[in-house]
PDB file of C-alpha atoms in Angstrom:
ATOM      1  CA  UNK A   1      53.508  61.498  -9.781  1.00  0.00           C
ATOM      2  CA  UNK A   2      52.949  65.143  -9.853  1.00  0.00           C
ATOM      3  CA  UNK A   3      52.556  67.219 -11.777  1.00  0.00           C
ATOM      4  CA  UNK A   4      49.807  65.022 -13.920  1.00  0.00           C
ATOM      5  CA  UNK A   5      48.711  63.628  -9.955  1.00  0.00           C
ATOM      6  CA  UNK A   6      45.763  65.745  -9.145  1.00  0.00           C
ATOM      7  CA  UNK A   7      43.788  66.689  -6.337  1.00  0.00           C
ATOM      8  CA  UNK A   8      44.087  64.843  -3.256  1.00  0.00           C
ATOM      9  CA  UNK A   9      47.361  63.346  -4.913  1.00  0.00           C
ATOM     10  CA  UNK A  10      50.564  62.946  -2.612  1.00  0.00           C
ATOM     11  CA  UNK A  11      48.228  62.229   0.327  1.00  0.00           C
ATOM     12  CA  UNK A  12      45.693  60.262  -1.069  1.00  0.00           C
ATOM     13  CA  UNK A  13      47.566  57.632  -3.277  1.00  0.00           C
ATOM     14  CA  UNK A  14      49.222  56.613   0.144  1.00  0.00           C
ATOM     15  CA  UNK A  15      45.866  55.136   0.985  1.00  0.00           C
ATOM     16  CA  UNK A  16      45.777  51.866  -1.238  1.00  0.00           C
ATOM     17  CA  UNK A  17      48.735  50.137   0.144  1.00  0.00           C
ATOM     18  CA  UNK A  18      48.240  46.962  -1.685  1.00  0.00           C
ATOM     19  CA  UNK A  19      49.452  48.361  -5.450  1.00  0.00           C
ATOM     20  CA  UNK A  20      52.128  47.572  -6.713  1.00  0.00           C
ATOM     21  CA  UNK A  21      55.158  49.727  -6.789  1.00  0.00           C
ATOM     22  CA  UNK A  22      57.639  48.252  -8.768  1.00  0.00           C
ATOM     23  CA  UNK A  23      57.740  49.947 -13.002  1.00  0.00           C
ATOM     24  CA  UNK A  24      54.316  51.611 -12.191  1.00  0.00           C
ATOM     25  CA  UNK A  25      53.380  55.648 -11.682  1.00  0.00           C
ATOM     26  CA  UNK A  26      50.402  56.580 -10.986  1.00  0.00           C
ATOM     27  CA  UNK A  27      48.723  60.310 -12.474  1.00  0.00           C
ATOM     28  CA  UNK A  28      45.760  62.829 -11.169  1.00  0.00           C
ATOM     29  CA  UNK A  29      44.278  65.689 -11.963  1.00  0.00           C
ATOM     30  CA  UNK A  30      46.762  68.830 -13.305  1.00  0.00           C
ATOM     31  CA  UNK A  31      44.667  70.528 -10.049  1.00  0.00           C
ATOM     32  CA  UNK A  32      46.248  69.310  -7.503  1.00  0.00           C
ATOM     33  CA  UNK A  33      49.974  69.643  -5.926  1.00  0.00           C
ATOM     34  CA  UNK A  34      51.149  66.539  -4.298  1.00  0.00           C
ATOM     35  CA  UNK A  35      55.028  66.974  -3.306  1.00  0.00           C
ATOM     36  CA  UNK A  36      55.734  69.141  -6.559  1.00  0.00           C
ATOM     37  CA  UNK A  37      55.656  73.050  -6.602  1.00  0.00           C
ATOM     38  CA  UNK A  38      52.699  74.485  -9.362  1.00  0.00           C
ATOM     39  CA  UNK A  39      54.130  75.003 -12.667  1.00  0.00           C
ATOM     40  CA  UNK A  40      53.847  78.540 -13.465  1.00  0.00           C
ATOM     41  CA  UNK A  41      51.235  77.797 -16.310  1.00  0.00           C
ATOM     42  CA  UNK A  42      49.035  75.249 -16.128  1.00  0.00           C
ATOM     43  CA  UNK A  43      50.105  71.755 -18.195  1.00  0.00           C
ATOM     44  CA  UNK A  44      47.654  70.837 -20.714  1.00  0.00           C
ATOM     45  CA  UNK A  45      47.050  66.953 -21.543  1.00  0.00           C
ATOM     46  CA  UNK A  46      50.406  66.696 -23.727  1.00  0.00           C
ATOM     47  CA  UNK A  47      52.411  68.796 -21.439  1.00  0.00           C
ATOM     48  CA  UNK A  48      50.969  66.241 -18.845  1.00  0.00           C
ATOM     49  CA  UNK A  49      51.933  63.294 -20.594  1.00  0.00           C
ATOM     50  CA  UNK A  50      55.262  64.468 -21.455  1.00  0.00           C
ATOM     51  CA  UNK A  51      56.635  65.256 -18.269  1.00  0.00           C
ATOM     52  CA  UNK A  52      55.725  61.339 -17.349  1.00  0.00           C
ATOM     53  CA  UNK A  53      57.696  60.143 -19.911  1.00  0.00           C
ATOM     54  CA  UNK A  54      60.723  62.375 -19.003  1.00  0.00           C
ATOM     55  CA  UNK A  55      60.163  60.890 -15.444  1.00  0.00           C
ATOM     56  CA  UNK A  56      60.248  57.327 -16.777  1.00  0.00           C
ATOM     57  CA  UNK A  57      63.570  58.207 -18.575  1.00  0.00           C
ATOM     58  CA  UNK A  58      64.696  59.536 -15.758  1.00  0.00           C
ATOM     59  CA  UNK A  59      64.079  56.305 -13.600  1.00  0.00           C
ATOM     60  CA  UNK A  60      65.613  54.268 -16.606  1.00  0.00           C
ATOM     61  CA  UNK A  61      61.839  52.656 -17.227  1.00  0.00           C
ATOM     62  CA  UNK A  62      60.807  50.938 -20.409  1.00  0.00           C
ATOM     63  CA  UNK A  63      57.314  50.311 -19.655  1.00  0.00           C
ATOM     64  CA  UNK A  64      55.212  50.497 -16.678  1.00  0.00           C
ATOM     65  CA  UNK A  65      51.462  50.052 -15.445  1.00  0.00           C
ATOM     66  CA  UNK A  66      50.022  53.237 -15.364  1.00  0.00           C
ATOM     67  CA  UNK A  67      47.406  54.411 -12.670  1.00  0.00           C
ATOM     68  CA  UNK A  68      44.985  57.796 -12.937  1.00  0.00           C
ATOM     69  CA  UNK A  69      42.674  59.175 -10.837  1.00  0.00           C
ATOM     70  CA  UNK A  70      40.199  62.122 -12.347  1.00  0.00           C
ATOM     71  CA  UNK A  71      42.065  63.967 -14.716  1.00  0.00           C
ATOM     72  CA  UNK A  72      44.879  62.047 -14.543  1.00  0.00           C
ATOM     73  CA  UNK A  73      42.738  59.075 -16.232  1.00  0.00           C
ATOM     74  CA  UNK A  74      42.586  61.635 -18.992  1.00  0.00           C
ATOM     75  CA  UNK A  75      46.467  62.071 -19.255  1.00  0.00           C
ATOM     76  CA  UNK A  76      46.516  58.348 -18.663  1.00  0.00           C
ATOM     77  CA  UNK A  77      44.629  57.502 -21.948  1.00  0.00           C
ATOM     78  CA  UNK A  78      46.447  59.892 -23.348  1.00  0.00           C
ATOM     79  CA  UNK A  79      49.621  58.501 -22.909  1.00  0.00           C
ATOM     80  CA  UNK A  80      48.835  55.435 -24.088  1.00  0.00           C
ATOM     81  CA  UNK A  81      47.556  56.642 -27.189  1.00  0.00           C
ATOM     82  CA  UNK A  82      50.637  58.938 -28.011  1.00  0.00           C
ATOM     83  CA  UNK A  83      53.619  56.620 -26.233  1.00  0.00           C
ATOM     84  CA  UNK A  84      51.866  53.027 -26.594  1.00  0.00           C
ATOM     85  CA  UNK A  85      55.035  51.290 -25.556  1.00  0.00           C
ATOM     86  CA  UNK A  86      55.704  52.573 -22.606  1.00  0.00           C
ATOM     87  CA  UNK A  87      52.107  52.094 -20.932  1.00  0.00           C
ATOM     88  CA  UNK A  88      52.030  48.215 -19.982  1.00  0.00           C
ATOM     89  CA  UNK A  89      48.402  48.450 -19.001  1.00  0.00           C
ATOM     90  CA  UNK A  90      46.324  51.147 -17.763  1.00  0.00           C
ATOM     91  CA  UNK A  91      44.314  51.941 -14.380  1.00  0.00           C
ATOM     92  CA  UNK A  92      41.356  54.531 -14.210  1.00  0.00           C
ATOM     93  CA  UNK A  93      40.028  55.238 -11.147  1.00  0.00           C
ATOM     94  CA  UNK A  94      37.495  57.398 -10.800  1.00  0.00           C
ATOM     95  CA  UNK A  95      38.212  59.246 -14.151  1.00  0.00           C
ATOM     96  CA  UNK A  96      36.690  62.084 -15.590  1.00  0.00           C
ATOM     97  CA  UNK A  97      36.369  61.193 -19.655  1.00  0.00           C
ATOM     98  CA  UNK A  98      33.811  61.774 -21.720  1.00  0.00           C
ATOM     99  CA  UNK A  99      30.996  63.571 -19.134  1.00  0.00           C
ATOM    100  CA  UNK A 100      33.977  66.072 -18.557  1.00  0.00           C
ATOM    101  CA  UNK A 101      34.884  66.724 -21.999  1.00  0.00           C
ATOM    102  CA  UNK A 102      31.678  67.916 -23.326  1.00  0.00           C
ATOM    103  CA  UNK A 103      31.330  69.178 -19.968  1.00  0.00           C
ATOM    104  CA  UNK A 104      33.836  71.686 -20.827  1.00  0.00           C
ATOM    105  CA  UNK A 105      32.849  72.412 -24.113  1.00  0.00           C
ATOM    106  CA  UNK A 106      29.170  73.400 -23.259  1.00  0.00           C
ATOM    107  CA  UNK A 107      29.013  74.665 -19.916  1.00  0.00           C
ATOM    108  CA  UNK A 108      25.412  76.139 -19.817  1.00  0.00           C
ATOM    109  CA  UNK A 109      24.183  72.203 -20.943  1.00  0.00           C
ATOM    110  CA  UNK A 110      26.926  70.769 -18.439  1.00  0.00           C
ATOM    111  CA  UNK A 111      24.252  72.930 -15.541  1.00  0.00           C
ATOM    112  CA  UNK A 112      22.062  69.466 -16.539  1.00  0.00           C
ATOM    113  CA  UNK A 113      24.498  66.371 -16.791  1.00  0.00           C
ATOM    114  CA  UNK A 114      27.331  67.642 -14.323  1.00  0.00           C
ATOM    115  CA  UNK A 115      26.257  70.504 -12.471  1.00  0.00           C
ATOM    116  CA  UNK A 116      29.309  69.845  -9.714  1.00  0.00           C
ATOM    117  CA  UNK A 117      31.989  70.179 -12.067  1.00  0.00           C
ATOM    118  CA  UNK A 118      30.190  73.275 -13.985  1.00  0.00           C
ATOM    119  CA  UNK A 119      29.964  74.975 -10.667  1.00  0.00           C
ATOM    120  CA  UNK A 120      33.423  74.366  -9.229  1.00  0.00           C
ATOM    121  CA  UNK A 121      34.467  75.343 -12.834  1.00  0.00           C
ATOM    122  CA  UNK A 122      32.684  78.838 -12.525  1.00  0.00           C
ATOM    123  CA  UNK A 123      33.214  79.504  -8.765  1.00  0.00           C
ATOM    124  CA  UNK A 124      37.222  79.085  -9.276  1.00  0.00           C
ATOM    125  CA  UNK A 125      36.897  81.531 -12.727  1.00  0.00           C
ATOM    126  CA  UNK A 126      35.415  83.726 -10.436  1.00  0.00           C
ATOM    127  CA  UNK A 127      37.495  83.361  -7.202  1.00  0.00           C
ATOM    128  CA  UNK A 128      40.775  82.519  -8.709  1.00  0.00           C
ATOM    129  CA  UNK A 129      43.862  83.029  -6.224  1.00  0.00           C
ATOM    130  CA  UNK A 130      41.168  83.616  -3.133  1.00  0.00           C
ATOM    131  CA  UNK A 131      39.783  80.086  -3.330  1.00  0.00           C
ATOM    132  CA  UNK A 132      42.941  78.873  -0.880  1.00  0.00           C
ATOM    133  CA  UNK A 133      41.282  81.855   1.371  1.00  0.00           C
ATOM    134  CA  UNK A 134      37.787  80.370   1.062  1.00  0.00           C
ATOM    135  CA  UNK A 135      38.631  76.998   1.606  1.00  0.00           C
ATOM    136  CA  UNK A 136      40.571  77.875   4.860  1.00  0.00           C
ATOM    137  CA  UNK A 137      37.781  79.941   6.210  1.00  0.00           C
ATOM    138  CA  UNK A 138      35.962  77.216   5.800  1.00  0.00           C
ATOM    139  CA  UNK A 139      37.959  74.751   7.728  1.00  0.00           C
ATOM    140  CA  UNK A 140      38.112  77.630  10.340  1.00  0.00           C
ATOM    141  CA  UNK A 141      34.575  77.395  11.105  1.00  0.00           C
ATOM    142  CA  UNK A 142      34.463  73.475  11.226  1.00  0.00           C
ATOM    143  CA  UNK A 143      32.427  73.927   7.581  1.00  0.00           C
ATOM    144  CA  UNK A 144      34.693  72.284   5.120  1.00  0.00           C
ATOM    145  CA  UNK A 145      32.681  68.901   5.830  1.00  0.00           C
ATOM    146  CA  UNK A 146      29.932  70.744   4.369  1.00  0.00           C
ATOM    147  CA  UNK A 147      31.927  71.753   1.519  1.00  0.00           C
ATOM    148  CA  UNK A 148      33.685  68.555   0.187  1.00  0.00           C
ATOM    149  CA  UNK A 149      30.650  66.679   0.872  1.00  0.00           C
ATOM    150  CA  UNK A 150      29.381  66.468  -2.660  1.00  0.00           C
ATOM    151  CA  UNK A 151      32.867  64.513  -4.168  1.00  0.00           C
ATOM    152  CA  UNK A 152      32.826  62.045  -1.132  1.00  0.00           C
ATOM    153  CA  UNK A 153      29.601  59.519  -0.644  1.00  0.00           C
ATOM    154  CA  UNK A 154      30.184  59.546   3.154  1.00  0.00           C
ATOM    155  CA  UNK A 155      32.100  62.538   4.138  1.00  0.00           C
ATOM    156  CA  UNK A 156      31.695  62.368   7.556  1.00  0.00           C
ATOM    157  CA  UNK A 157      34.043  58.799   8.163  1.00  0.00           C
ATOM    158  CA  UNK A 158      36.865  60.442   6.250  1.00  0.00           C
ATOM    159  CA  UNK A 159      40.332  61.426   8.186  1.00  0.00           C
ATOM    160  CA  UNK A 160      40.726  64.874   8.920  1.00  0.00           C
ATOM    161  CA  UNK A 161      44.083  64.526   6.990  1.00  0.00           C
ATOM    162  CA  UNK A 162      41.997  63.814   3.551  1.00  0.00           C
ATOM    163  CA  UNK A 163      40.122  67.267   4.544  1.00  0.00           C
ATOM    164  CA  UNK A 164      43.168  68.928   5.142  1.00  0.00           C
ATOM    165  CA  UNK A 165      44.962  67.894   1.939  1.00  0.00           C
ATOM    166  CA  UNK A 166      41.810  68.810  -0.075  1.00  0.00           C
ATOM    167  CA  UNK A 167      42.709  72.401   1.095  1.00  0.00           C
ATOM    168  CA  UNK A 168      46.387  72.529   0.867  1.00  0.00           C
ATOM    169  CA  UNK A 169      47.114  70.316  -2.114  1.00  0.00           C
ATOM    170  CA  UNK A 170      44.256  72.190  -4.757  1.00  0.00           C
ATOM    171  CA  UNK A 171      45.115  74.158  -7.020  1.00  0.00           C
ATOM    172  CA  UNK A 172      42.221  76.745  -8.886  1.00  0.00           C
ATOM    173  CA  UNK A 173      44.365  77.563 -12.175  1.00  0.00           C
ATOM    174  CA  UNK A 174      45.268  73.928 -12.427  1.00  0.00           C
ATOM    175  CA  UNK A 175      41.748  72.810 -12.278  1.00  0.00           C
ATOM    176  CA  UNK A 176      40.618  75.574 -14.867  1.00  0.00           C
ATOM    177  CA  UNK A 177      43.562  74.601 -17.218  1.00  0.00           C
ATOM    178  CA  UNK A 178      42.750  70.896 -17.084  1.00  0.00           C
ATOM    179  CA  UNK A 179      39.055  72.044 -17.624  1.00  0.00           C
ATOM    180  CA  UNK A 180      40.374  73.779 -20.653  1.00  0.00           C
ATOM    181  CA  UNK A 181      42.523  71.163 -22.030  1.00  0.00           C
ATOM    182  CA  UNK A 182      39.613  68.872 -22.149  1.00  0.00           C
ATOM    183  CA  UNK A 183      37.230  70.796 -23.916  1.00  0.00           C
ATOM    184  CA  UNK A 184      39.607  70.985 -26.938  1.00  0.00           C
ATOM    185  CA  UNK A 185      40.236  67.209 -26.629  1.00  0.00           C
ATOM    186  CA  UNK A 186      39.513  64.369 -29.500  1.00  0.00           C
ATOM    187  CA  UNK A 187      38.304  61.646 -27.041  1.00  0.00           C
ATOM    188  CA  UNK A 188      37.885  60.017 -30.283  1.00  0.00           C
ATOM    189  CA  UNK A 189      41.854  59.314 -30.053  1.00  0.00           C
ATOM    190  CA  UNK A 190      41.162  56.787 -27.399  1.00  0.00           C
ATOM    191  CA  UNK A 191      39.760  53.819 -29.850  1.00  0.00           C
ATOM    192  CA  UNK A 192      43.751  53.597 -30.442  1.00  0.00           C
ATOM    193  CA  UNK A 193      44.719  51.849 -26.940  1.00  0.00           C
ATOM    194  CA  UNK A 194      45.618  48.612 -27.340  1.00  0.00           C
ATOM    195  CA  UNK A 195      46.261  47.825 -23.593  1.00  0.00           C
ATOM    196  CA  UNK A 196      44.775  46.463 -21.182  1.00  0.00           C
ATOM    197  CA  UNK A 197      42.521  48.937 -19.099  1.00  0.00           C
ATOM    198  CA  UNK A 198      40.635  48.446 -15.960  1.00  0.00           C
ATOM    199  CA  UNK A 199      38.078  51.130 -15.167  1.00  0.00           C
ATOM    200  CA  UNK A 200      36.844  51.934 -11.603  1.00  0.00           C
ATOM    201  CA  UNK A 201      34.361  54.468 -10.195  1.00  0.00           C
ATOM    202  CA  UNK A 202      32.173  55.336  -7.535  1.00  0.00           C
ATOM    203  CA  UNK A 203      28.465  55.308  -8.293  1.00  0.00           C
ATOM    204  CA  UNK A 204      28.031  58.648  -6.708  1.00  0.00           C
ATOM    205  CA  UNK A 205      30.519  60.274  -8.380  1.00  0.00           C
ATOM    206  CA  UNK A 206      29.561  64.176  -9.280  1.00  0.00           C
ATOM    207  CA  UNK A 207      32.571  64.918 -11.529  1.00  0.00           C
ATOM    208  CA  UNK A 208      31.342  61.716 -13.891  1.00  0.00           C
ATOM    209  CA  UNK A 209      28.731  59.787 -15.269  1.00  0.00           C
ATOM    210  CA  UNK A 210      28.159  56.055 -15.065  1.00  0.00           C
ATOM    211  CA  UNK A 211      27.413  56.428 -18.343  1.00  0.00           C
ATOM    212  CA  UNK A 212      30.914  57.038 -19.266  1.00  0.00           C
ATOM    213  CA  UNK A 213      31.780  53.348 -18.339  1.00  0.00           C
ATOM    214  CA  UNK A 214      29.423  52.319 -21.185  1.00  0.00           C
ATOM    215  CA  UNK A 215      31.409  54.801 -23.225  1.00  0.00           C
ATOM    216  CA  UNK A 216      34.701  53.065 -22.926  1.00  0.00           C
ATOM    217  CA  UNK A 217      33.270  49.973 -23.401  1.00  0.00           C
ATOM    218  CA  UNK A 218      32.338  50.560 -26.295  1.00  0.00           C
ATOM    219  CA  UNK A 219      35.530  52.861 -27.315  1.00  0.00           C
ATOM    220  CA  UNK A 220      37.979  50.701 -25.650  1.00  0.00           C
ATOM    221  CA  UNK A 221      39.295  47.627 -27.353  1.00  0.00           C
ATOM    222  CA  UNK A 222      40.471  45.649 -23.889  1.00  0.00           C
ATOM    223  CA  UNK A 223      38.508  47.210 -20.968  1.00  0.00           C
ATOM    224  CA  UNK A 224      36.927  45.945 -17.836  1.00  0.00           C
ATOM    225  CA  UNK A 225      34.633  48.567 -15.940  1.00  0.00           C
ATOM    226  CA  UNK A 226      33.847  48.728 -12.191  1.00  0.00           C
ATOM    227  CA  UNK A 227      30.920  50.236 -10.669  1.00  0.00           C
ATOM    228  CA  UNK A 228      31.443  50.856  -6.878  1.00  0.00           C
ATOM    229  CA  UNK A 229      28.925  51.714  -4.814  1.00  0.00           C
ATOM    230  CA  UNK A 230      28.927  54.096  -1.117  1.00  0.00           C
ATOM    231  CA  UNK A 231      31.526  55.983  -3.002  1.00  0.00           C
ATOM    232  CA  UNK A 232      31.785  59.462  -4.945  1.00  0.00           C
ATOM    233  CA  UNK A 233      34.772  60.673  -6.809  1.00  0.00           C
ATOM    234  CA  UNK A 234      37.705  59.380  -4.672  1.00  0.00           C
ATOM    235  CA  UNK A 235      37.475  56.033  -5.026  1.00  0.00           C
ATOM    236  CA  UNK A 236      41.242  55.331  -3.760  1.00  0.00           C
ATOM    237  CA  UNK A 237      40.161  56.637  -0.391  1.00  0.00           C
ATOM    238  CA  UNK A 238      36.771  55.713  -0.020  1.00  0.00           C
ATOM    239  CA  UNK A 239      36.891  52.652  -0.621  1.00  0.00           C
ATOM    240  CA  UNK A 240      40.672  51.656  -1.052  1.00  0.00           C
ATOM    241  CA  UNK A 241      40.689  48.193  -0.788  1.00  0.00           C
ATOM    242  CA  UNK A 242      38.395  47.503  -3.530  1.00  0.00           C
ATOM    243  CA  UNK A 243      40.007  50.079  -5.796  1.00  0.00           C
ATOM    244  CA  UNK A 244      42.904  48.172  -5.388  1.00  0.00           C
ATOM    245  CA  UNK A 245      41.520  44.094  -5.686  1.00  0.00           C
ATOM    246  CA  UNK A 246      40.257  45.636  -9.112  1.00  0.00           C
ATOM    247  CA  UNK A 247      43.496  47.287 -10.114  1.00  0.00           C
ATOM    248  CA  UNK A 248      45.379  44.067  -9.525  1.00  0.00           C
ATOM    249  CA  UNK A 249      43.081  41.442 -10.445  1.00  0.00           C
TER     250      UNK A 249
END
């Protein structure tokens, strides 16, 4: 579900084909486009969350089992914490949670613990509306391998239509207004989730740390983590079939 999808969203969530879609919805990062058109200012976390609830309402749904990907894990918590009753249990995949947060609030230490995501941060403050232009250049010249090679583990076996979505589907101000959302986030909030969570990502994941599944352990009062390896920071298409054994077992 746009607009709280995220970055490889429409595209991409068509990979798993084994979840469930009866009373569920899944969420991404506010960076990426899906099948919705870009809001014409970026959705924080609560703008996020809200416009999944008025989606449920829409669809006449209670409760449902809620899955997020990146910073849609973040809008996924979120919800939970702030509508409790209508999450029925929650799905992380690949999220970026804690790492991110402080991340965001201290960029120059970020350089250290997650210099991918402090990079792409500062390129796209910098680039802005050209990074569309930059990206298809890119693609142009047979380079956007090269370029998306540090959120996949194995680039190279991924379908040119993943690649192609990672250009169309971004969005910059998005990405920046997500970044910006998070660094004014309590994560603190999150010791209030009383449903059952299931936490997957990819051991070489550049827009997280590991660590962070420690973290909501130990935050989390019903939460089993996932560490996957040969896979970065789309777990859902790099290695869909066990994102989706962990999701529904």
């Amino acid at each position: 579900m746009s607009p709280a999808r995220g970055r490889r969203g429409r595209r991409s969530w068509q990979q798993p084909t084994g979840c469930r879609a009866a009373a569920s919805c899944s969420s991404t990062c506010p960076g990426g486009g899906g099948a919705s058109p870009a809001p014409e200012v970026p959705l924080d976390v609560d703008d996020s969350a809200r416009v999944l609830v008025a989606v449920l309402d829409a669809l006449g749904l209670d409760d449902v089992d809620v899955v997020g990907h990146s910073m849609g894990a973040f809008v996924g918590l979120h919800l939970a914490v702030d509508r409790p009753a209508r999450v029925r249990s929650l799905g992380l995949v690949s999220g970026t949670t804690f790492a991110t947060a402080a991340a965001s609030r201290h960029p120059v230490r970020a350089l250290r613990s997650l210099p991918a995501f402090t990079l792409l941060r500062a390129g796209l403050a910098v680039t802005r509306g050209s990074a569309h232009t930059v990206l298809r250049a890119f693609a142009r010249v047979g380079l956007l391998p090269l370029l998306a090679a540090p959120v996949f583990a194995a680039v190279r076996r991924l379908d040119r239509s993943v690649l192609d979505a990672f250009v169309e589907e971004f969005r910059p101000a998005g990405f920046l207004g997500a970044a910006r959302s998070a660094a004014h986030y309590d994560t603190r909030r999150w010791s209030a989730v009383r449903c059952p969570v299931v936490a997957v990502a990819g051991r070489q994941d550049v827009f997280a740390r590991t660590d962070d599944l420690d973290r909501l352990r130990r935050t989390l009062p019903d939460v089993r983590t996932v560490l996957l390896e040969d896979c970065g920071h789309f777990a859902h298409v790099e290695r869909p079939d066990a994102v989706v054994r962990e999701l529904l077992s």
